[in-house]
């Protein structure tokens, strides 16, 4: 049974780390809203819930059309984002603004924290018997939202990582040694697993892949590197920032770095922070050098960091289109469903890749009890725990799109020396 | 006066760190050689001088045509590279191979180390009264070769950096704080300076830029960051890996990191190594946090690392074409000049950007006495030493090519509250 069409204003906000396509979702909403009558004003909240509480809005219905496509293609969150995780009291302040501005629709783009916040706001509204529709629009490069086949933002981050490894594999082939790259993903290895899409030839890297789902000891990792280096004379390693030891402790939590600035000053830093630091990469490279330094001269480590989520023009076309679709469908669901929810992507059973959407309950994406997020299916992790199976390609490649082709020389021998002279 | 055309074989090799376009130069030589008769066999030396000594060659004239364009577009060194810097004895072994294979032309693609090696090989040949033409083909992302307006490889690395800062600026705008990014360049700040191409609006990052040419103290850097953060509420900083203190010491040499693996083991690492480590980034972020942590909650640092030189498909069209041209012209010069040299790019005096090449003496690129490399012109460095002047755009933008457009919302206020309700 459909309720009477609710007429009022809408607020939209963006939360959490930006992605390459989060603005596609935003522009999808802006465009779709123009088609209908139920949303009179579309208020863009600056920096998510922060902007709602501060009543810091911009008018999104009157934006110049020519800018919308540019905004859609620009990485980062065009409205500004926030890391605030509102509690009940915060949500009551949000609701106060909603009531003041006659806001009847709340579109919130973000991950599971965001879906959780949306739930609390919804509860406050219900308790006040205030009719409000809350639509969560998923976004996360980590791809770890429950109830989704995959999440807008993932395909583009995965594409960046796959391309980066394609290049890094060529670099390592040119100047052989050990190369360790740290990828984003605290709990789920989806981004790290995408590194295997870079492999074109049998000896291409990454040769080893470690994800948070499969704990590993440093000794084991060093042994693995040694074995690969013995075989190929080089080794490229993909490591999730969320790598854990066999007791389930994050490696990064065990690293304590003491920095001496050369002037006698010492500061000790604890590195529970995962992104925006190279500590884990340096730690792993240091351990490999320490244990294998006699046989391997060249050990390097890079941390891809924020480049993974914000590099302009490196995005998956599929991801961009799906992110747009999620925004459009959010508006569509707000029209004809008398329920709140999150717009989930569903992979359709078809011979070629295709997706649909469905509106799932907010609790399905942000459940009250663990597991609160999705991790890699065990089938994708190699039995040795140090690699990702090729079957993951079928899952990930359609989301990432075709990768650039690489070329190499045929190993054609020169003619016999007597003919060459 | 031209000498009689010298007929024989040619060896080509690649040395040093790869670039996004080093294979363009290689393919330029392969294609051009097919047009003439003077080079019978083109021997590709695997891993540069190492492969020459080991007689490890592949036949480059008989490579499948369809692969050549793919190789040209692939980052990394398709023949393999080396960091070996041959001394006189090593060069005598190289010469022994040349004599054995009747090699009369030596094309060596690389930086100034490579030009120096080419000179020594040339000297050995001359001493033996063996006729040999040595052509050095420049390649360096650092852009620090003397006698060149700019170097093949630079435009593409600069493009990666400019795009990365475009994205990172959006990321920092979305989640404000301090973001420090470390860029390649031990002695010359060209790559770091290219970060300013990312600026489109007045408040766009990078807000501060530090290059090796201009020593700076940590106290000064932290003060600068504090002032920018006071002004814009955020701060994006570009720092060369070769940043020096006021005594001319590399910052990275002053950092000693002690890593505790949580099991009671401690290792001390010295970080004279610049690339493939995040130590400098973490050190700077740590110092900023230590001194400004009370007012700035969010400080992050990334090291762009090898991505700057090897990312597939992120290359400058101009750079790719010029790298190809340098290879083609190398073959052309080998035909009609009775001298050795390096193929330098010259910017022509014209209203629109255009370049030519000239063959310069090897000593011009690798002089026996300092200065051995080129640095940023003082005119490009802001008088405060913490930024790059806009005039650098005129130099760099034609080499980098047009950048992607970004979009942003107009700050259109919503109607008065009484009209919204």
Short mmCIF file of N, CA and C in Angstrom, two decimals, chain B residues 79-166:
data_model
loop_
_atom_site.label_atom_id
_atom_site.label_comp_id
_atom_site.label_asym_id
_atom_site.label_seq_id
_atom_site.Cartn_x
_atom_site.Cartn_y
_atom_site.Cartn_z
N UNK B 79 63.65 -3.47 -22.27
CA UNK B 79 64.86 -4.30 -22.38
C UNK B 79 65.40 -4.66 -20.99
N UNK B 80 64.83 -4.08 -19.96
CA UNK B 80 65.43 -4.21 -18.63
C UNK B 80 66.48 -3.12 -18.46
N UNK B 81 66.62 -2.64 -17.23
CA UNK B 81 67.58 -1.56 -16.96
C UNK B 81 68.63 -2.04 -15.98
N UNK B 82 69.55 -1.16 -15.65
CA UNK B 82 70.58 -1.48 -14.67
C UNK B 82 70.98 -0.23 -13.93
N UNK B 83 71.48 -0.40 -12.71
CA UNK B 83 72.04 0.72 -11.96
C UNK B 83 73.57 0.69 -12.00
N UNK B 84 74.13 -0.29 -12.72
CA UNK B 84 75.60 -0.38 -12.83
C UNK B 84 76.17 0.90 -13.44
N UNK B 85 77.20 1.45 -12.78
CA UNK B 85 77.90 2.61 -13.34
C UNK B 85 79.29 2.14 -13.73
N UNK B 86 79.48 1.79 -15.00
CA UNK B 86 80.72 1.13 -15.39
C UNK B 86 81.95 2.03 -15.25
N UNK B 87 83.01 1.48 -14.69
CA UNK B 87 84.30 2.18 -14.64
C UNK B 87 85.10 1.77 -15.90
N UNK B 88 86.34 2.22 -15.97
CA UNK B 88 87.17 1.95 -17.15
C UNK B 88 87.29 0.44 -17.43
N UNK B 89 87.52 -0.36 -16.40
CA UNK B 89 87.70 -1.79 -16.59
C UNK B 89 86.42 -2.44 -17.15
N UNK B 90 85.27 -2.02 -16.59
CA UNK B 90 83.96 -2.51 -17.03
C UNK B 90 83.77 -2.12 -18.51
N UNK B 91 84.16 -0.89 -18.84
CA UNK B 91 83.98 -0.41 -20.21
C UNK B 91 84.88 -1.16 -21.19
N UNK B 92 86.01 -1.61 -20.69
CA UNK B 92 86.87 -2.42 -21.57
C UNK B 92 86.21 -3.75 -21.92
N UNK B 93 85.47 -4.28 -20.96
CA UNK B 93 84.72 -5.52 -21.24
C UNK B 93 83.58 -5.25 -22.22
N UNK B 94 82.94 -4.09 -22.06
CA UNK B 94 81.90 -3.70 -23.01
C UNK B 94 82.50 -3.61 -24.42
N UNK B 95 83.63 -2.96 -24.49
CA UNK B 95 84.29 -2.76 -25.79
C UNK B 95 84.68 -4.10 -26.42
N UNK B 96 85.08 -5.04 -25.58
CA UNK B 96 85.46 -6.38 -26.06
C UNK B 96 84.26 -7.02 -26.79
N UNK B 97 83.08 -6.88 -26.17
CA UNK B 97 81.87 -7.41 -26.82
C UNK B 97 81.60 -6.68 -28.13
N UNK B 98 81.75 -5.37 -28.12
CA UNK B 98 81.49 -4.57 -29.32
C UNK B 98 82.38 -5.05 -30.47
N UNK B 99 83.64 -5.24 -30.16
CA UNK B 99 84.58 -5.67 -31.20
C UNK B 99 84.18 -7.05 -31.73
N UNK B 100 83.83 -7.93 -30.79
CA UNK B 100 83.46 -9.30 -31.15
C UNK B 100 82.25 -9.33 -32.09
N UNK B 101 81.29 -8.44 -31.84
CA UNK B 101 80.05 -8.44 -32.63
C UNK B 101 80.05 -7.38 -33.73
N UNK B 102 81.20 -6.80 -33.98
CA UNK B 102 81.31 -5.73 -34.98
C UNK B 102 80.28 -4.62 -34.74
N UNK B 103 80.19 -4.21 -33.49
CA UNK B 103 79.26 -3.13 -33.13
C UNK B 103 79.93 -1.80 -33.44
N UNK B 104 79.27 -0.99 -34.27
CA UNK B 104 79.81 0.32 -34.67
C UNK B 104 78.96 1.48 -34.16
N UNK B 105 77.79 1.13 -33.64
CA UNK B 105 76.88 2.16 -33.10
C UNK B 105 76.39 1.73 -31.73
N UNK B 106 76.48 2.63 -30.79
CA UNK B 106 76.00 2.34 -29.44
C UNK B 106 75.01 3.43 -29.03
N UNK B 107 73.74 3.02 -28.91
CA UNK B 107 72.70 3.94 -28.44
C UNK B 107 72.42 3.61 -26.98
N UNK B 108 72.58 4.60 -26.11
CA UNK B 108 72.35 4.31 -24.70
C UNK B 108 71.36 5.33 -24.13
N UNK B 109 70.22 4.78 -23.67
CA UNK B 109 69.12 5.62 -23.18
C UNK B 109 69.23 5.74 -21.67
N UNK B 110 69.37 6.95 -21.17
CA UNK B 110 69.46 7.11 -19.71
C UNK B 110 69.73 8.54 -19.30
N UNK B 111 70.14 8.71 -18.06
CA UNK B 111 70.41 10.02 -17.50
C UNK B 111 71.87 10.40 -17.61
N UNK B 112 72.37 11.22 -16.68
CA UNK B 112 73.76 11.68 -16.83
C UNK B 112 74.79 10.60 -16.47
N UNK B 113 74.44 9.68 -15.58
CA UNK B 113 75.32 8.52 -15.33
C UNK B 113 75.56 7.76 -16.63
N UNK B 114 74.48 7.65 -17.38
CA UNK B 114 74.52 6.89 -18.62
C UNK B 114 75.37 7.60 -19.67
N UNK B 115 75.23 8.92 -19.72
CA UNK B 115 76.04 9.69 -20.66
C UNK B 115 77.53 9.58 -20.28
N UNK B 116 77.79 9.51 -18.98
CA UNK B 116 79.16 9.37 -18.50
C UNK B 116 79.73 8.01 -18.92
N UNK B 117 78.93 6.97 -18.74
CA UNK B 117 79.36 5.62 -19.15
C UNK B 117 79.64 5.60 -20.66
N UNK B 118 78.76 6.25 -21.42
CA UNK B 118 78.93 6.30 -22.87
C UNK B 118 80.26 6.95 -23.24
N UNK B 119 80.62 8.00 -22.49
CA UNK B 119 81.89 8.68 -22.73
C UNK B 119 83.09 7.77 -22.52
N UNK B 120 83.02 7.00 -21.44
CA UNK B 120 84.16 6.12 -21.13
C UNK B 120 84.30 5.04 -22.21
N UNK B 121 83.17 4.45 -22.60
CA UNK B 121 83.21 3.44 -23.66
C UNK B 121 83.81 4.05 -24.93
N UNK B 122 83.41 5.27 -25.20
CA UNK B 122 83.90 5.98 -26.37
C UNK B 122 85.42 6.16 -26.30
N UNK B 123 85.90 6.50 -25.12
CA UNK B 123 87.33 6.72 -24.92
C UNK B 123 88.12 5.43 -25.17
N UNK B 124 87.56 4.33 -24.62
CA UNK B 124 88.22 3.02 -24.80
C UNK B 124 88.32 2.69 -26.30
N UNK B 125 87.24 2.94 -27.03
CA UNK B 125 87.23 2.65 -28.47
C UNK B 125 88.26 3.51 -29.20
N UNK B 126 88.28 4.79 -28.85
CA UNK B 126 89.24 5.70 -29.50
C UNK B 126 90.67 5.27 -29.23
N UNK B 127 90.94 4.89 -27.98
CA UNK B 127 92.29 4.46 -27.62
C UNK B 127 92.70 3.23 -28.44
N UNK B 128 91.71 2.42 -28.80
CA UNK B 128 92.00 1.21 -29.58
C UNK B 128 91.92 1.47 -31.09
N UNK B 129 91.72 2.77 -31.42
CA UNK B 129 91.56 3.17 -32.82
C UNK B 129 90.46 2.36 -33.53
N UNK B 130 89.40 2.12 -32.78
CA UNK B 130 88.25 1.38 -33.30
C UNK B 130 87.14 2.39 -33.58
N UNK B 131 86.65 2.40 -34.78
CA UNK B 131 85.64 3.40 -35.10
C UNK B 131 84.28 3.02 -34.50
N UNK B 132 83.78 3.87 -33.61
CA UNK B 132 82.51 3.62 -32.91
C UNK B 132 81.76 4.94 -32.76
N UNK B 133 80.48 4.91 -33.04
CA UNK B 133 79.64 6.10 -32.80
C UNK B 133 78.81 5.85 -31.55
N UNK B 134 78.91 6.77 -30.63
CA UNK B 134 78.17 6.64 -29.37
C UNK B 134 77.13 7.75 -29.29
N UNK B 135 75.88 7.34 -29.22
CA UNK B 135 74.79 8.32 -29.14
C UNK B 135 74.02 8.10 -27.84
N UNK B 136 74.03 9.13 -27.03
CA UNK B 136 73.26 9.08 -25.78
C UNK B 136 71.87 9.66 -26.02
N UNK B 137 70.86 8.93 -25.53
CA UNK B 137 69.47 9.37 -25.70
C UNK B 137 68.90 9.68 -24.31
N UNK B 138 68.65 10.95 -24.03
CA UNK B 138 68.29 11.36 -22.66
C UNK B 138 66.96 10.79 -22.19
N UNK B 139 66.91 10.49 -20.95
CA UNK B 139 65.71 10.03 -20.26
C UNK B 139 65.90 10.34 -18.79
N UNK B 140 65.03 11.11 -18.21
CA UNK B 140 65.01 11.24 -16.76
C UNK B 140 63.78 11.98 -16.33
N UNK B 141 63.04 11.41 -15.39
CA UNK B 141 61.88 12.13 -14.87
C UNK B 141 62.32 13.36 -14.08
N UNK B 142 63.56 13.33 -13.57
CA UNK B 142 64.04 14.45 -12.73
C UNK B 142 64.26 15.73 -13.52
N UNK B 143 64.40 15.62 -14.84
CA UNK B 143 64.55 16.78 -15.72
C UNK B 143 65.85 17.55 -15.43
N UNK B 144 66.86 16.84 -14.94
CA UNK B 144 68.04 17.55 -14.44
C UNK B 144 69.27 17.44 -15.35
N UNK B 145 69.05 17.08 -16.63
CA UNK B 145 70.20 17.02 -17.54
C UNK B 145 70.55 18.41 -18.05
N UNK B 146 71.84 18.71 -18.01
CA UNK B 146 72.32 19.97 -18.58
C UNK B 146 72.12 19.94 -20.10
N UNK B 147 72.14 21.12 -20.70
CA UNK B 147 72.12 21.27 -22.16
C UNK B 147 70.78 20.86 -22.79
N UNK B 148 69.75 20.60 -21.95
CA UNK B 148 68.42 20.25 -22.45
C UNK B 148 67.41 21.27 -21.93
N UNK B 149 66.49 21.68 -22.80
CA UNK B 149 65.41 22.52 -22.29
C UNK B 149 64.59 21.71 -21.29
N UNK B 150 64.39 20.45 -21.61
CA UNK B 150 63.70 19.51 -20.72
C UNK B 150 64.04 18.11 -21.21
N UNK B 151 63.71 17.10 -20.43
CA UNK B 151 64.13 15.73 -20.77
C UNK B 151 62.93 14.82 -20.97
N UNK B 152 63.02 13.92 -21.96
CA UNK B 152 61.97 12.91 -22.12
C UNK B 152 61.77 12.16 -20.80
N UNK B 153 60.53 12.01 -20.42
CA UNK B 153 60.19 11.36 -19.15
C UNK B 153 59.66 12.35 -18.14
N UNK B 154 60.17 13.59 -18.23
CA UNK B 154 59.75 14.58 -17.24
C UNK B 154 58.27 14.96 -17.38
N UNK B 155 57.86 15.25 -18.60
CA UNK B 155 56.48 15.72 -18.82
C UNK B 155 55.45 14.74 -18.29
N UNK B 156 55.72 13.45 -18.43
CA UNK B 156 54.76 12.44 -17.97
C UNK B 156 54.76 12.33 -16.45
N UNK B 157 55.93 12.35 -15.83
CA UNK B 157 55.98 12.30 -14.36
C UNK B 157 55.33 13.56 -13.79
N UNK B 158 55.60 14.69 -14.43
CA UNK B 158 55.01 15.95 -13.99
C UNK B 158 53.49 15.91 -14.13
N UNK B 159 53.03 15.26 -15.19
CA UNK B 159 51.59 15.12 -15.39
C UNK B 159 50.95 14.28 -14.28
N UNK B 160 51.62 13.18 -13.95
CA UNK B 160 51.11 12.34 -12.85
C UNK B 160 50.99 13.17 -11.58
N UNK B 161 52.03 13.93 -11.27
CA UNK B 161 52.06 14.71 -10.04
C UNK B 161 50.99 15.81 -10.06
N UNK B 162 50.86 16.50 -11.18
CA UNK B 162 49.84 17.56 -11.27
C UNK B 162 48.45 16.97 -11.08
N UNK B 163 48.18 15.82 -11.72
CA UNK B 163 46.86 15.19 -11.58
C UNK B 163 46.65 14.70 -10.15
N UNK B 164 47.69 14.10 -9.58
CA UNK B 164 47.57 13.61 -8.21
C UNK B 164 47.21 14.74 -7.25
N UNK B 165 47.84 15.91 -7.44
CA UNK B 165 47.53 17.05 -6.56
C UNK B 165 46.14 17.62 -6.84
N UNK B 166 45.70 17.55 -8.10
CA UNK B 166 44.33 17.97 -8.37
C UNK B 166 43.36 17.16 -7.53
#
